mmCIF file of C-alpha atoms in Angstrom:
data_model
loop_
_atom_site.group_PDB
_atom_site.id
_atom_site.type_symbol
_atom_site.label_atom_id
_atom_site.label_comp_id
_atom_site.label_asym_id
_atom_site.label_seq_id
_atom_site.Cartn_x
_atom_site.Cartn_y
_atom_site.Cartn_z
ATOM 1 C CA MET A 196 107.710 110.880 93.095
ATOM 2 C CA LEU A 197 110.014 108.261 94.594
ATOM 3 C CA ASN A 198 111.934 106.328 91.934
ATOM 4 C CA VAL A 199 113.401 102.953 92.892
ATOM 5 C CA TYR A 200 115.816 100.953 90.761
ATOM 6 C CA VAL A 201 115.989 97.183 91.282
ATOM 7 C CA ASP A 202 117.889 94.576 89.291
ATOM 8 C CA LYS A 203 114.805 92.380 88.971
ATOM 9 C CA LEU A 204 111.105 93.211 89.257
ATOM 10 C CA SER A 205 110.046 90.040 91.025
ATOM 11 C CA GLU A 206 106.551 89.477 92.395
ATOM 12 C CA ARG A 207 107.936 89.657 95.927
ATOM 13 C CA VAL A 208 109.526 93.024 95.210
ATOM 14 C CA LYS A 209 106.336 94.454 93.696
ATOM 15 C CA TYR A 210 104.167 93.161 96.535
ATOM 16 C CA THR A 211 106.463 94.404 99.305
ATOM 17 C CA PHE A 212 107.055 97.854 97.853
ATOM 18 C CA GLY A 213 103.342 98.202 97.238
ATOM 19 C CA PHE A 214 102.636 97.347 100.861
ATOM 20 C CA VAL A 215 105.264 99.715 102.240
ATOM 21 C CA PHE A 216 104.578 102.727 100.032
ATOM 22 C CA SER A 217 100.830 102.360 99.576
ATOM 23 C CA ARG A 218 99.801 101.381 103.090
ATOM 24 C CA LEU A 219 102.435 102.549 105.569
ATOM 25 C CA ILE A 220 104.531 105.246 103.901
ATOM 26 C CA ILE A 221 101.914 106.854 101.709
ATOM 27 C CA THR A 222 103.741 108.249 98.705
ATOM 28 C CA ASP A 223 103.794 107.976 94.936
ATOM 29 C CA TYR A 224 106.548 105.653 93.797
ATOM 30 C CA ARG A 225 107.823 103.990 90.658
ATOM 31 C CA LEU A 226 109.722 100.701 90.469
ATOM 32 C CA THR A 227 111.921 99.982 87.486
ATOM 33 C CA ASP A 228 114.591 97.535 86.422
ATOM 34 C CA LYS A 229 115.576 99.741 83.491
ATOM 35 C CA PHE A 230 118.469 101.919 84.578
ATOM 36 C CA ASP A 231 118.136 104.449 81.749
ATOM 37 C CA ASP A 232 114.532 105.106 82.743
ATOM 38 C CA PHE A 233 115.622 105.449 86.346
ATOM 39 C CA ILE A 234 118.297 108.005 85.494
ATOM 40 C CA SER A 235 115.984 110.134 83.376
ATOM 41 C CA ALA A 236 113.104 110.135 85.873
ATOM 42 C CA GLU A 237 112.343 113.195 87.980
ATOM 43 C CA GLY A 238 112.135 113.057 91.748
ATOM 44 C CA LEU A 239 113.874 111.284 94.586
ATOM 45 C CA LYS A 240 115.912 108.243 93.536
ATOM 46 C CA ILE A 241 117.094 105.240 95.519
ATOM 47 C CA VAL A 242 118.635 101.922 94.538
ATOM 48 C CA TYR A 243 117.605 98.598 96.075
ATOM 49 C CA ALA A 244 120.479 96.255 95.262
ATOM 50 C CA ASN A 245 123.499 94.491 96.729
ATOM 51 C CA ARG A 246 125.959 97.112 95.523
ATOM 52 C CA LYS A 247 126.458 100.848 95.309
ATOM 53 C CA THR A 248 125.392 102.362 91.981
ATOM 54 C CA GLY A 249 126.822 105.796 91.295
ATOM 55 C CA ASP A 250 125.944 108.362 93.942
ATOM 56 C CA TYR A 251 122.377 107.179 94.329
ATOM 57 C CA PRO A 252 121.273 106.370 97.886
ATOM 58 C CA LEU A 253 121.423 102.616 98.415
ATOM 59 C CA ILE A 254 119.229 100.281 100.427
ATOM 60 C CA TYR A 255 121.191 97.061 100.589
ATOM 61 C CA ALA A 256 119.281 94.039 99.300
ATOM 62 C CA PHE A 257 119.716 90.376 100.099
ATOM 63 C CA ASP A 258 118.593 87.867 97.446
ATOM 64 C CA PHE A 259 115.428 86.960 99.350
ATOM 65 C CA LEU A 260 112.965 89.154 97.433
ATOM 66 C CA PHE A 261 114.470 88.201 94.082
ATOM 67 C CA ASP A 262 114.159 84.470 94.736
ATOM 68 C CA THR A 263 111.286 82.451 93.298
ATOM 69 C CA ASP A 264 111.699 79.317 95.407
ATOM 70 C CA SER A 265 108.929 79.546 98.012
ATOM 71 C CA ASP A 266 110.144 76.369 99.711
ATOM 72 C CA LYS A 267 113.693 77.547 100.322
ATOM 73 C CA VAL A 268 114.664 77.398 103.982
ATOM 74 C CA ILE A 269 115.669 80.874 105.191
ATOM 75 C CA GLY A 270 117.606 80.999 108.437
ATOM 76 C CA VAL A 271 116.552 84.322 109.922
ATOM 77 C CA GLU A 272 117.548 85.567 113.340
ATOM 78 C CA CYS A 273 116.761 88.809 115.101
ATOM 79 C CA GLU A 274 119.356 91.427 115.974
ATOM 80 C CA THR A 275 119.051 94.755 117.733
ATOM 81 C CA VAL A 276 120.144 97.831 115.791
ATOM 82 C CA ASP A 277 119.790 101.270 117.381
ATOM 83 C CA SER A 278 117.508 99.762 120.042
ATOM 84 C CA VAL A 279 115.201 98.314 117.367
ATOM 85 C CA LYS A 280 114.673 94.622 116.655
ATOM 86 C CA VAL A 281 115.500 93.937 113.000
ATOM 87 C CA LEU A 282 115.846 91.056 110.567
ATOM 88 C CA PHE A 283 118.322 90.718 107.688
ATOM 89 C CA PRO A 284 120.995 93.009 109.184
ATOM 90 C CA HIS A 285 124.106 93.678 107.114
ATOM 91 C CA LYS A 286 127.431 95.475 107.274
ATOM 92 C CA CYS A 287 127.269 97.371 103.983
ATOM 93 C CA PRO A 288 128.655 100.856 104.739
ATOM 94 C CA ASP A 289 127.034 102.407 101.666
ATOM 95 C CA SER A 290 123.464 101.577 102.656
ATOM 96 C CA ILE A 291 121.296 104.303 104.178
ATOM 97 C CA ILE A 292 119.760 101.765 106.553
ATOM 98 C CA SER A 293 121.562 98.925 108.320
ATOM 99 C CA PHE A 294 119.209 96.067 107.473
ATOM 100 C CA ASP A 295 117.251 94.921 104.448
ATOM 101 C CA ILE A 296 113.954 96.499 105.430
ATOM 102 C CA PHE A 297 112.068 95.132 102.434
ATOM 103 C CA ALA A 298 113.195 91.538 102.925
ATOM 104 C CA ALA A 299 112.402 91.829 106.627
ATOM 105 C CA THR A 300 108.970 93.293 105.918
ATOM 106 C CA PHE A 301 108.059 90.585 103.405
ATOM 107 C CA TYR A 302 109.248 87.883 105.801
ATOM 108 C CA MET A 303 106.967 89.194 108.530
ATOM 109 C CA ILE A 304 103.811 90.123 106.605
ATOM 110 C CA SER A 305 103.833 86.939 104.498
ATOM 111 C CA ARG A 306 104.376 84.792 107.616
ATOM 112 C CA TYR A 307 106.985 83.051 105.480
ATOM 113 C CA GLU A 308 108.289 80.817 108.226
ATOM 114 C CA GLU A 309 104.836 79.313 108.795
ATOM 115 C CA TYR A 310 104.273 78.135 105.234
ATOM 116 C CA SER A 311 107.541 76.522 104.241
ATOM 117 C CA GLN A 312 107.171 72.829 103.418
ATOM 118 C CA HIS A 313 110.212 72.202 105.620
ATOM 119 C CA ARG A 314 108.367 73.081 108.828
ATOM 120 C CA GLN A 315 106.760 69.739 109.652
ATOM 121 C CA ASN A 316 108.798 69.277 112.820
ATOM 122 C CA LEU A 317 107.699 72.737 113.985
ATOM 123 C CA LEU A 318 103.990 71.906 114.199
ATOM 124 C CA ASP A 319 101.935 70.916 117.215
ATOM 125 C CA GLU A 320 99.692 67.848 117.405
ATOM 126 C CA HIS A 321 96.930 69.754 115.575
ATOM 127 C CA GLY A 322 99.146 70.716 112.641
ATOM 128 C CA ARG A 323 99.566 74.301 113.757
ATOM 129 C CA TYR A 324 102.821 76.215 113.610
ATOM 130 C CA MET A 325 104.098 76.592 117.169
ATOM 131 C CA HIS A 326 104.719 80.197 118.136
ATOM 132 C CA VAL A 327 107.800 79.300 120.161
ATOM 133 C CA ASN A 328 109.562 78.502 116.882
ATOM 134 C CA SER A 329 108.908 81.916 115.362
ATOM 135 C CA VAL A 330 111.604 84.549 114.977
ATOM 136 C CA ALA A 331 109.311 87.000 116.796
ATOM 137 C CA TYR A 332 109.205 84.742 119.837
ATOM 138 C CA ARG A 333 112.927 84.010 119.755
ATOM 139 C CA GLY A 334 113.666 87.707 119.321
ATOM 140 C CA ASN A 335 111.210 88.731 122.046
ATOM 141 C CA PHE A 336 109.132 91.075 119.877
ATOM 142 C CA MET A 337 105.824 89.194 119.715
ATOM 143 C CA ASP A 338 103.922 92.270 120.925
ATOM 144 C CA CYS A 339 105.933 94.863 118.985
ATOM 145 C CA PRO A 340 104.717 96.315 115.636
ATOM 146 C CA VAL A 341 108.149 96.006 114.070
ATOM 147 C CA VAL A 342 107.058 96.533 110.462
ATOM 148 C CA HIS A 343 105.482 99.870 111.352
ATOM 149 C CA ILE A 344 108.610 100.845 113.286
ATOM 150 C CA TRP A 345 110.865 99.864 110.377
ATOM 151 C CA CYS A 346 108.796 101.878 107.919
ATOM 152 C CA ALA A 347 108.905 104.911 110.206
ATOM 153 C CA MET A 348 112.701 104.562 110.244
ATOM 154 C CA LEU A 349 112.795 104.379 106.453
ATOM 155 C CA GLU A 350 110.499 107.363 106.113
ATOM 156 C CA ASP A 351 112.810 109.415 108.330
ATOM 157 C CA LYS A 352 115.790 108.403 106.183
ATOM 158 C CA LEU A 353 114.005 109.356 102.981
ATOM 159 C CA LYS A 354 113.064 112.727 104.415
ATOM 160 C CA GLN A 355 116.748 113.407 105.041
ATOM 161 C CA ILE A 356 117.665 112.757 101.440
ATOM 162 C CA ILE A 357 117.174 115.370 98.786
ATOM 163 C CA PHE A 358 118.739 113.846 95.729
ATOM 164 C CA CYS A 359 118.829 115.306 92.249
ATOM 165 C CA ASP A 360 120.530 114.317 88.993
ATOM 166 C CA LEU A 361 121.015 117.889 87.824
ATOM 167 C CA SER A 362 124.633 119.014 87.702
ATOM 168 C CA THR A 363 126.267 120.483 90.770
ATOM 169 C CA PRO A 364 126.469 124.300 91.062
ATOM 170 C CA LYS A 365 128.878 125.885 88.591
ATOM 171 C CA GLY A 366 129.595 128.915 90.743
ATOM 172 C CA ASP A 367 128.875 131.330 87.906
ATOM 173 C CA GLY A 368 125.631 132.732 89.300
ATOM 174 C CA SER A 369 123.423 130.651 87.002
ATOM 175 C CA PHE A 370 120.371 128.872 88.393
ATOM 176 C CA ASN A 371 120.891 125.468 89.967
ATOM 177 C CA VAL A 372 118.442 123.332 91.859
ATOM 178 C CA TYR A 373 120.644 122.987 94.932
ATOM 179 C CA ASP A 374 120.766 126.695 95.709
ATOM 180 C CA ASP A 375 117.045 126.903 94.998
ATOM 181 C CA ILE A 376 116.318 124.094 97.447
ATOM 182 C CA ARG A 377 118.618 125.663 100.034
ATOM 183 C CA SER A 378 116.856 129.008 99.796
ATOM 184 C CA LYS A 379 113.431 127.405 100.069
ATOM 185 C CA LEU A 380 114.461 125.414 103.142
ATOM 186 C CA GLU A 381 115.915 128.528 104.765
ATOM 187 C CA ALA A 382 112.665 130.373 104.040
ATOM 188 C CA LEU A 383 110.871 127.611 105.925
ATOM 189 C CA GLY A 384 113.111 128.180 108.944
ATOM 190 C CA VAL A 385 115.719 125.458 108.469
ATOM 191 C CA PRO A 386 119.108 126.771 109.682
ATOM 192 C CA ARG A 387 121.635 127.124 106.878
ATOM 193 C CA ASP A 388 124.230 125.034 108.710
ATOM 194 C CA GLU A 389 121.784 122.114 108.852
ATOM 195 C CA ILE A 390 121.436 121.946 105.060
ATOM 196 C CA ALA A 391 123.983 119.872 103.173
ATOM 197 C CA PHE A 392 124.293 118.200 99.775
ATOM 198 C CA ILE A 393 126.326 115.153 98.859
ATOM 199 C CA HIS A 394 128.485 117.059 96.338
ATOM 200 C CA GLU A 395 129.723 119.308 99.152
ATOM 201 C CA ALA A 396 131.420 116.355 100.838
ATOM 202 C CA THR A 397 135.111 116.128 99.971
ATOM 203 C CA THR A 398 135.899 112.772 101.597
ATOM 204 C CA GLU A 399 134.237 109.361 101.840
ATOM 205 C CA THR A 400 133.890 109.900 105.588
ATOM 206 C CA GLN A 401 131.942 113.123 105.034
ATOM 207 C CA LYS A 402 129.716 111.362 102.495
ATOM 208 C CA ALA A 403 128.975 108.594 104.985
ATOM 209 C CA GLU A 404 128.137 111.160 107.670
ATOM 210 C CA LEU A 405 125.673 112.875 105.312
#
């Protein structure tokens, strides 16, 4: 079970997460805006917010999915990150991914730019939104399935994260989930030196590398 904490369970958040995790990354997930419930839940945990919360993996969030003003003008431009065209890039060093994948996904699948009431000067003589004004055209990715690519990137990131709220190993020989996970991964053929946990990092640089 994937547990996701958000500050606000907006309709945009629920729709976008449902699309991503029910149609593209097929996995059970739970959204909550109650932090105590999030902490006590079992399974993988991530935070979707504009700030780091404890040691939980963060996906940096812009305000876009928490907004309720459907007529707000959003100036979105495309950037290239790791050879991939993305929207809503950011510089937050704590985030596990370098753009707001959920805001970007909602922007694309909702065709947000086509339905804003502030688009009248972007229509042709038949009242149709002109493709040359779209971010996909300006960013030269009209024929690229960017949402699928973004979700594949996110899925890879999630696979790299094994996060647990149980205490770190005490070193007294008692059972702990980390050693159990390590032994199971080794039994599956994963080299021991390729297995690492966040509590083993002793510096912020090492944490960022993990």
